[in-house]
XYZ file of C-alpha atoms in Angstrom:
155
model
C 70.569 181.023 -19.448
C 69.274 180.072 -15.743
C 68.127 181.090 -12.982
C 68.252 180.998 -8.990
C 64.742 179.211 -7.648
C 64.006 181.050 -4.553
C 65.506 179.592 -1.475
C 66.851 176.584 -2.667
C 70.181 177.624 -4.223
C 69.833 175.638 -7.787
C 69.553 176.913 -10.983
C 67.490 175.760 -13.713
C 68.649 175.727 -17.102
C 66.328 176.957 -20.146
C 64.905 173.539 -21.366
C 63.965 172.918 -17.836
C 62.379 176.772 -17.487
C 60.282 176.153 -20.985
C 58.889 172.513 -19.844
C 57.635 174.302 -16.314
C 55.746 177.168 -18.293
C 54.537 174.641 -20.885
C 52.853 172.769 -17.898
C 51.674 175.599 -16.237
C 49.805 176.560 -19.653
C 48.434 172.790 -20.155
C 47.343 172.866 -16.749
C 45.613 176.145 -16.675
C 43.364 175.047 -19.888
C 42.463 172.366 -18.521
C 41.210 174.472 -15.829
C 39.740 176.436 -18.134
C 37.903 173.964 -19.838
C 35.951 173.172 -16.968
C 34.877 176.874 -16.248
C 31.085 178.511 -17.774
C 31.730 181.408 -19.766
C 35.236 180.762 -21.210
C 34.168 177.162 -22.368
C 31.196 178.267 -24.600
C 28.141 175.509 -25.055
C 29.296 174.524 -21.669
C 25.799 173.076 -21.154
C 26.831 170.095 -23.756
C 30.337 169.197 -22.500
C 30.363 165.306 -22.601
C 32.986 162.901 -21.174
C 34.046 161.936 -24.311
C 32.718 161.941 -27.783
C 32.376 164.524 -31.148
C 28.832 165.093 -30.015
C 30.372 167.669 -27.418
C 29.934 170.811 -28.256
C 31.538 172.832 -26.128
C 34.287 175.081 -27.135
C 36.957 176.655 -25.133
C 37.332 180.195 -25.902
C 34.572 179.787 -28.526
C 37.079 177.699 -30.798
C 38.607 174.993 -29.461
C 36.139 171.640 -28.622
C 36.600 169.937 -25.716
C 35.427 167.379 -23.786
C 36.253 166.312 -19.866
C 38.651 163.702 -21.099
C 40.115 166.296 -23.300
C 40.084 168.831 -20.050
C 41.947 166.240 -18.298
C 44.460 164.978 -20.771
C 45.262 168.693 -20.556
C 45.407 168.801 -16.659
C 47.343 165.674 -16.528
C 49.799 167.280 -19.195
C 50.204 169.963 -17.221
C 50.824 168.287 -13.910
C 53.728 165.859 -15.685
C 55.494 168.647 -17.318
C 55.834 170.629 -13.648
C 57.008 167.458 -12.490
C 59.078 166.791 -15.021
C 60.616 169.931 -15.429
C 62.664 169.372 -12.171
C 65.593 167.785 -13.693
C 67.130 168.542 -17.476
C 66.651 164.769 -18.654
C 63.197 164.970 -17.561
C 62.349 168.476 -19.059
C 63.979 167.559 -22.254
C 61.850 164.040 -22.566
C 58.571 166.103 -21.867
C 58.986 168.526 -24.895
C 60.192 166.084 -27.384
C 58.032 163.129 -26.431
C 55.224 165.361 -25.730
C 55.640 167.173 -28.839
C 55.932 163.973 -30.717
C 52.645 163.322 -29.240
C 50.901 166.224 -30.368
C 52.140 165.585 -33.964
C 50.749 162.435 -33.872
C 47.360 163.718 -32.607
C 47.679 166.519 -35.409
C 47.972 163.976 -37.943
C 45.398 161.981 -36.226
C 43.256 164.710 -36.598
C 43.433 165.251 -39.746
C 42.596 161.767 -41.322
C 39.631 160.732 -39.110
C 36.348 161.850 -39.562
C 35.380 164.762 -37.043
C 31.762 163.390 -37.271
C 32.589 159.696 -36.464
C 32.935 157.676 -33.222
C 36.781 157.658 -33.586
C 36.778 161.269 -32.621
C 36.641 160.646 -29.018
C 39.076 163.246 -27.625
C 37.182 165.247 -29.549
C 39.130 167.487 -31.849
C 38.288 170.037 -34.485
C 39.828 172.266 -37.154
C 41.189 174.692 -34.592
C 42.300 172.322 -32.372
C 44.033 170.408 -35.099
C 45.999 173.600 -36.392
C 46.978 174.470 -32.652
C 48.611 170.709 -32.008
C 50.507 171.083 -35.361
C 51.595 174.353 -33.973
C 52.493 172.983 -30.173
C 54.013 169.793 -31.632
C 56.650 171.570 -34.042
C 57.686 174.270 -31.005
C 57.661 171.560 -27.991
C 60.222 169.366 -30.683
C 61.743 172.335 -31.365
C 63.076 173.704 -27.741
C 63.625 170.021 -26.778
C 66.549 169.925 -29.547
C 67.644 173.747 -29.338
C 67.890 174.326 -25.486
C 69.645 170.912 -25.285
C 72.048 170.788 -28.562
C 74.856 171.199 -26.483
C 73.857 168.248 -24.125
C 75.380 170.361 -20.976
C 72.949 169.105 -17.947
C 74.418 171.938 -16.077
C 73.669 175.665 -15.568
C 76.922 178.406 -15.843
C 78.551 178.952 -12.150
C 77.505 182.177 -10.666
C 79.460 183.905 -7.669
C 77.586 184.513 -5.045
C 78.957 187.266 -2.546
């Protein structure tokens, strides 16, 4: 699957398409976690720490250096998704990473010093989530290893 990116005359193949939405979403919540209103409790957003109690959408707590972990997520996989090798490397490593923070998540306690991104329940469930899909379309769209994107005619 591909498609023609206006004006330029290349194509981008799937994994490449997936990594540039996956950024887009990172980047708009981190966005979002800076915005009254969809980040409830804004009033106690901290830099950093599990005393801040502010939840995006009502669920998920964040912090600024959880807001921009997100933005800077976001801005590395629209980067990235320019070429294949890069777009590929963003959803597996960055998947990877997620798993790890899942697992991090799970084993420290919420209430301690060592949550300093901070993370909660929901937050933990949703990395598990975006760490087995990122994986995932890093090894599907690319199990064929073909870097390129079908010919099309153009008349």
């Amino acid at each position: 699957m591909s498609s023609r990116t206006a004006g330029t005359g290349t194509a981008r193949t799937s994994v490449q398409m997936v990594a540039l939405a996956f950024g887009a979403v990172f980047l708009l919540v981190g966005i979002l976690g800076f915005i009254p209103g969809i980040t409830s409790n804004y009033d106690q957003l901290s830099f950093a720490s599990h005393h801040s109690e502010a939840l995006l959408l009502g669920i998920f707590q964040v912090s600024v250096l959880h807001n921009v972990v997100h933005l800077l997520f976001g801005v590395a996989g629209i980067a990235l998704a320019k070429t294949w090798s890069g777009a590929r490397g963003y959803l597996l490593w960055g998947g990877v990473i997620y798993l790890l923070l899942w697992i991090y998540g799970l084993f420290i306690d919420h209430d301690s010093n060592a949550n300093f991104v901070p993370v909660n329940g929901a937050d933990n469930w949703l990395h598990l989530v975006l760490g087995i899909v990122m994986v995932a379309f890093a090894l599907l769209l690319t199990r064929d290893s073909d870097r390129t994107t079908p010919a099309t005619t153009v008349r």
